[in-house]
Amino acid sequence: MRILIFFFIVLGSVCNAELRTWTAVNGKKVEAEFVSNNDGQISLKMKTGKVFKVPLNKLSKADQDFIAAKSSPPEPAKGEAPVNSNSKQSEEVLIDSDLWYVVEDGTVKIIQNRSGGLLGNPGTRLPEKIDGKPVTSIGPKAYAGTDQRVFIIPDTVTDIGEEAFANCFSTLREVKIGKNVTSIGKGTFRFSMPLKSITIPGSVVNIGEEAFFGCRTLADITLNEGVTSIGEKAFVNTYIKGITIPKSIKSVGKDAFESCSRLTTVTFLGDAPEEVGRVFSSKVIIYRKADAKGWGETWGGKPVKLISEKP
């Protein structure tokens, strides 16, 4: 059975807040600060600033004892307005197995994966639907540090948030991105070091800043026609030897391929993007099509030759 939790954005600050680990009766743990106890409804504030309510009897005995020892919240100082519960904005956060999610306009956004699992868990296929509603978004840091080796993103997903799969230092080896994803956020796969290859579907319009920063074993990057921009430092310190930039690309951010020490060949299939300064730090030769426009003898400080001149 799904558990319904209400998150609130609290307008006032909490005095004497203490970050601690809370344990539910089902063994789930979360780090949060105690906010208040209103008739057995406990408000806890997470590191992100989100505040959620949980029934007192759903917490461990140690947590219940801790709450009992807390004094009642102080009265507001003279001239200070008390917090008005009617002025709080609420957002339903639902739990399905180990996935925390919200429903927005009839679609599901994954906000957190709470599974513990064993190191090197073989793989996860994100469900296309939860409770009959399509999963369309993976929120910021939702799977950061995940222990999955393989992750499959379904075609229902259109957006992958910032740092959604960041800091998977030793586990994440393969990601299959659904054909309808349109945006890969800033730092989405930053420091996911075991990742060896990635295919960006043509549905993706923007690859965010530092999207694959520090993926040191990423040796094979395929960019399909449709991608229009590559953010600053998007592929810093990856392991590629060569890459083909599709005709649809209009902009490449500064230092997008910085510190790619093995990179020697970059092939552009379209017109020259606007120069933004240094893009490559290694000894790169750029190859272009004969009929492409806007190219000179160099681009971003690197020599430009015709594709027909490739060794």
CSV table of C-alpha atoms in Angstrom, one decimal, residues 35-285:
chain,number,residue,atom,x,y,z
A,35,VAL,CA,10.1,21.0,13.4
A,36,SER,CA,6.9,20.4,15.4
A,37,ASN,CA,4.5,17.9,16.9
A,38,ASN,CA,0.8,18.8,16.3
A,39,ASP,CA,-1.6,16.2,17.8
A,40,GLY,CA,0.7,13.3,16.8
A,41,GLN,CA,1.6,14.6,13.4
A,42,ILE,CA,5.4,15.1,13.3
A,43,SER,CA,6.8,17.7,11.0
A,44,LEU,CA,10.4,17.0,9.9
A,45,LYS,CA,12.6,19.2,7.6
A,46,MET,CA,15.0,17.6,5.2
A,47,LYS,CA,18.4,19.0,4.1
A,48,THR,CA,16.7,20.3,0.9
A,49,GLY,CA,14.4,22.5,3.0
A,50,LYS,CA,11.4,20.5,2.3
A,51,VAL,CA,9.2,19.7,5.3
A,52,PHE,CA,7.0,16.6,5.5
A,53,LYS,CA,4.6,15.2,8.1
A,54,VAL,CA,4.6,11.7,9.4
A,55,PRO,CA,2.3,10.1,12.1
A,56,LEU,CA,4.1,9.7,15.4
A,57,ASN,CA,3.2,6.0,15.6
A,58,LYS,CA,5.0,5.4,12.3
A,59,LEU,CA,8.4,6.3,13.9
A,60,SER,CA,10.6,4.1,16.0
A,61,LYS,CA,10.4,4.1,19.8
A,62,ALA,CA,13.8,5.9,20.0
A,63,ASP,CA,12.4,8.7,17.8
A,64,GLN,CA,9.2,8.9,19.8
A,65,ASP,CA,11.2,9.2,23.0
A,66,PHE,CA,13.3,12.0,21.4
A,67,ILE,CA,10.1,13.9,20.4
A,68,ALA,CA,8.6,13.5,23.9
A,69,ALA,CA,11.8,15.1,25.4
A,70,LYS,CA,11.5,18.1,23.2
A,71,SER,CA,10.0,21.2,24.7
A,72,SER,CA,7.0,22.8,23.1
A,73,PRO,CA,7.8,25.4,20.5
A,74,PRO,CA,8.3,28.9,22.0
A,75,GLU,CA,5.6,31.6,21.7
A,76,PRO,CA,6.4,34.2,19.1
A,77,ALA,CA,8.2,37.3,20.3
A,78,LYS,CA,6.2,40.5,20.8
A,79,GLY,CA,5.4,42.0,17.5
A,80,GLU,CA,6.3,38.8,15.6
A,81,ALA,CA,3.5,37.2,13.6
A,82,PRO,CA,3.1,33.4,14.2
A,83,VAL,CA,3.3,31.1,11.3
A,84,ASN,CA,-0.1,30.8,9.6
A,85,SER,CA,-0.7,27.3,8.4
A,86,ASN,CA,-3.1,28.6,5.8
A,87,SER,CA,-0.2,30.4,4.1
A,88,LYS,CA,1.8,27.2,3.5
A,89,GLN,CA,1.9,25.7,0.1
A,90,SER,CA,1.5,21.9,0.0
A,91,GLU,CA,2.6,19.3,-2.4
A,92,GLU,CA,1.7,15.7,-2.3
A,93,VAL,CA,4.6,13.3,-2.3
A,94,LEU,CA,3.7,9.7,-2.9
A,95,ILE,CA,5.8,6.5,-2.3
A,96,ASP,CA,5.6,3.5,-4.6
A,97,SER,CA,8.0,0.8,-3.4
A,98,ASP,CA,11.3,2.7,-3.0
A,99,LEU,CA,10.4,5.6,-5.4
A,100,TRP,CA,9.3,9.0,-4.0
A,101,TYR,CA,7.4,11.0,-6.6
A,102,VAL,CA,5.0,13.8,-7.2
A,103,VAL,CA,2.1,14.1,-9.7
A,104,GLU,CA,2.1,17.2,-11.8
A,105,ASP,CA,-0.5,17.8,-14.5
A,106,GLY,CA,-1.4,14.1,-14.5
A,107,THR,CA,2.2,12.9,-15.0
A,108,VAL,CA,4.8,11.5,-12.6
A,109,LYS,CA,8.0,13.1,-11.6
A,110,ILE,CA,10.5,10.9,-9.7
A,111,ILE,CA,12.1,13.0,-6.9
A,112,GLN,CA,14.0,10.4,-5.0
A,113,ASN,CA,15.1,6.7,-5.0
A,114,ARG,CA,15.2,5.4,-1.5
A,115,SER,CA,16.3,1.9,-2.2
A,116,GLY,CA,19.4,0.7,-0.3
A,117,GLY,CA,20.2,-2.5,-2.2
A,118,LEU,CA,23.4,-4.3,-2.6
A,119,LEU,CA,26.5,-2.7,-4.2
A,120,GLY,CA,26.5,-3.5,-7.9
A,121,ASN,CA,22.8,-4.3,-8.2
A,122,PRO,CA,22.5,-5.6,-11.8
A,123,GLY,CA,20.0,-3.1,-13.2
A,124,THR,CA,16.8,-1.1,-13.0
A,125,ARG,CA,14.2,-0.3,-15.6
A,126,LEU,CA,12.2,2.7,-14.5
A,127,PRO,CA,8.5,2.0,-14.8
A,128,GLU,CA,6.7,3.7,-17.7
A,129,LYS,CA,3.7,4.3,-15.5
A,130,ILE,CA,2.9,4.5,-11.8
A,131,ASP,CA,-0.7,4.2,-10.7
A,132,GLY,CA,-1.7,4.5,-14.3
A,133,LYS,CA,0.1,7.8,-14.8
A,134,PRO,CA,3.1,8.2,-17.2
A,135,VAL,CA,6.5,8.8,-15.7
A,136,THR,CA,7.8,11.8,-17.6
A,137,SER,CA,10.5,13.4,-15.4
A,138,ILE,CA,13.5,12.3,-13.3
A,139,GLY,CA,14.1,15.1,-10.8
A,140,PRO,CA,17.4,16.6,-9.6
A,141,LYS,CA,19.6,14.1,-7.7
A,142,ALA,CA,16.9,11.4,-7.8
A,143,TYR,CA,19.4,8.6,-8.5
A,144,ALA,CA,22.6,10.3,-7.4
A,145,GLY,CA,25.0,7.7,-6.1
A,146,THR,CA,22.8,4.8,-7.2
A,147,ASP,CA,24.2,1.3,-6.9
A,148,GLN,CA,22.7,0.1,-10.2
A,149,ARG,CA,25.0,-1.2,-12.9
A,150,VAL,CA,22.5,-0.7,-15.8
A,151,PHE,CA,19.7,1.9,-15.9
A,152,ILE,CA,17.0,2.0,-18.5
A,153,ILE,CA,15.0,5.2,-19.0
A,154,PRO,CA,11.7,4.6,-20.7
A,155,ASP,CA,10.3,6.4,-23.7
A,156,THR,CA,7.7,8.2,-21.5
A,157,VAL,CA,10.5,10.3,-19.9
A,158,THR,CA,11.1,13.7,-21.4
A,159,ASP,CA,13.3,15.4,-18.9
A,160,ILE,CA,16.3,14.3,-16.8
A,161,GLY,CA,17.1,16.8,-14.0
A,162,GLU,CA,20.4,18.2,-12.7
A,163,GLU,CA,22.7,15.6,-11.1
A,164,ALA,CA,20.1,13.0,-11.5
A,165,PHE,CA,22.7,10.2,-11.8
A,166,ALA,CA,25.8,12.1,-10.4
A,167,ASN,CA,28.5,10.6,-8.2
A,168,CYS,CA,27.9,6.9,-9.2
A,169,PHE,CA,31.6,6.4,-8.6
A,170,SER,CA,32.0,2.7,-8.9
A,171,THR,CA,28.8,1.1,-10.2
A,172,LEU,CA,26.8,2.7,-13.1
A,173,ARG,CA,28.2,1.2,-16.3
A,174,GLU,CA,25.4,1.6,-18.8
A,175,VAL,CA,22.5,3.9,-19.3
A,176,LYS,CA,19.9,3.6,-22.0
A,177,ILE,CA,18.1,6.9,-22.6
A,178,GLY,CA,14.6,6.8,-23.9
A,179,LYS,CA,13.8,8.2,-27.4
A,180,ASN,CA,11.6,11.1,-26.1
A,181,VAL,CA,14.0,12.7,-23.6
A,182,THR,CA,14.4,16.4,-24.7
A,183,SER,CA,16.8,17.7,-22.0
A,184,ILE,CA,19.8,16.4,-20.0
A,185,GLY,CA,20.3,18.7,-17.1
A,186,LYS,CA,23.5,20.2,-15.6
A,187,GLY,CA,25.8,17.6,-14.1
A,188,THR,CA,23.3,14.8,-14.8
A,189,PHE,CA,26.0,12.1,-15.0
A,190,ARG,CA,28.9,13.9,-13.4
A,191,PHE,CA,31.5,11.6,-11.9
A,192,SER,CA,29.7,8.4,-13.0
A,193,MET,CA,33.1,7.0,-13.7
A,194,PRO,CA,32.4,3.4,-14.8
A,195,LEU,CA,30.1,4.6,-17.6
A,196,LYS,CA,31.8,3.4,-20.9
A,197,SER,CA,29.4,4.5,-23.6
A,198,ILE,CA,26.4,6.7,-24.1
A,199,THR,CA,24.0,7.3,-27.0
A,200,ILE,CA,22.2,10.7,-27.0
A,201,PRO,CA,18.9,10.3,-29.0
A,202,GLY,CA,17.9,12.9,-31.5
A,203,SER,CA,15.0,13.9,-29.3
A,204,VAL,CA,17.5,15.6,-26.9
A,205,VAL,CA,17.8,19.3,-27.7
A,206,ASN,CA,20.2,20.4,-25.0
A,207,ILE,CA,23.0,18.7,-23.2
A,208,GLY,CA,23.6,20.6,-20.0
A,209,GLU,CA,26.8,22.0,-18.5
A,210,GLU,CA,29.1,19.4,-17.0
A,211,ALA,CA,26.5,16.7,-18.0
A,212,PHE,CA,29.2,14.0,-18.3
A,213,PHE,CA,32.0,15.8,-16.4
A,214,GLY,CA,34.6,13.4,-15.0
A,215,CYS,CA,33.3,10.2,-16.6
A,216,ARG,CA,36.8,9.0,-17.0
A,217,THR,CA,36.1,5.7,-18.7
A,218,LEU,CA,33.5,7.1,-21.2
A,219,ALA,CA,35.1,6.1,-24.5
A,220,ASP,CA,32.1,6.0,-26.9
A,221,ILE,CA,29.8,9.0,-27.3
A,222,THR,CA,27.1,9.0,-30.0
A,223,LEU,CA,25.3,12.2,-30.7
A,224,ASN,CA,22.3,11.8,-33.0
A,225,GLU,CA,20.9,14.4,-35.3
A,226,GLY,CA,18.5,16.7,-33.4
A,227,VAL,CA,20.9,17.7,-30.6
A,228,THR,CA,21.4,21.5,-30.9
A,229,SER,CA,23.6,22.5,-28.0
A,230,ILE,CA,26.4,21.1,-25.9
A,231,GLY,CA,26.9,22.9,-22.6
A,232,GLU,CA,30.1,24.2,-21.1
A,233,LYS,CA,32.4,21.5,-19.8
A,234,ALA,CA,29.8,18.8,-20.8
A,235,PHE,CA,32.4,16.1,-21.6
A,236,VAL,CA,35.4,17.2,-19.5
A,237,ASN,CA,37.9,14.4,-18.8
A,238,THR,CA,36.2,11.7,-20.8
A,239,TYR,CA,38.1,8.9,-22.5
A,240,ILE,CA,37.0,9.4,-26.2
A,241,LYS,CA,39.5,9.3,-29.1
A,242,GLY,CA,37.1,10.8,-31.6
A,243,ILE,CA,33.6,12.2,-31.9
A,244,THR,CA,31.2,13.2,-34.6
A,245,ILE,CA,29.2,16.4,-34.1
A,246,PRO,CA,25.8,16.2,-36.0
A,247,LYS,CA,24.6,18.9,-38.4
A,248,SER,CA,21.9,20.0,-36.0
A,249,ILE,CA,24.5,21.4,-33.5
A,250,LYS,CA,24.3,25.2,-33.2
A,251,SER,CA,26.5,25.8,-30.1
A,252,VAL,CA,29.3,24.1,-28.3
A,253,GLY,CA,30.1,25.5,-24.8
A,254,LYS,CA,33.5,26.7,-23.6
A,255,ASP,CA,35.8,23.8,-22.5
A,256,ALA,CA,33.1,21.3,-23.5
A,257,PHE,CA,35.9,18.7,-24.2
A,258,GLU,CA,38.6,20.0,-21.9
A,259,SER,CA,41.1,17.5,-20.6
A,260,CYS,CA,40.1,14.7,-23.0
A,261,SER,CA,43.7,13.7,-23.4
A,262,ARG,CA,43.0,10.9,-26.0
A,263,LEU,CA,40.8,13.1,-28.2
A,264,THR,CA,42.5,13.7,-31.6
A,265,THR,CA,39.7,13.8,-34.2
A,266,VAL,CA,36.5,15.8,-34.2
A,267,THR,CA,34.2,15.6,-37.2
A,268,PHE,CA,31.5,18.3,-37.8
A,269,LEU,CA,28.7,17.4,-40.2
A,270,GLY,CA,27.2,20.9,-40.4
A,271,ASP,CA,28.1,24.6,-40.4
A,272,ALA,CA,30.5,26.1,-37.9
A,273,PRO,CA,29.0,26.9,-34.5
A,274,GLU,CA,29.8,30.3,-33.1
A,275,GLU,CA,33.3,30.4,-31.5
A,276,VAL,CA,33.3,30.7,-27.8
A,277,GLY,CA,37.0,30.3,-27.1
A,278,ARG,CA,38.8,27.1,-26.2
A,279,VAL,CA,36.7,24.0,-26.5
A,280,PHE,CA,39.4,21.3,-26.8
A,281,SER,CA,42.7,21.2,-24.8
A,282,SER,CA,44.2,18.2,-26.5
A,283,LYS,CA,45.9,18.0,-30.0
A,284,VAL,CA,42.7,17.9,-31.9
A,285,ILE,CA,42.2,18.2,-35.7
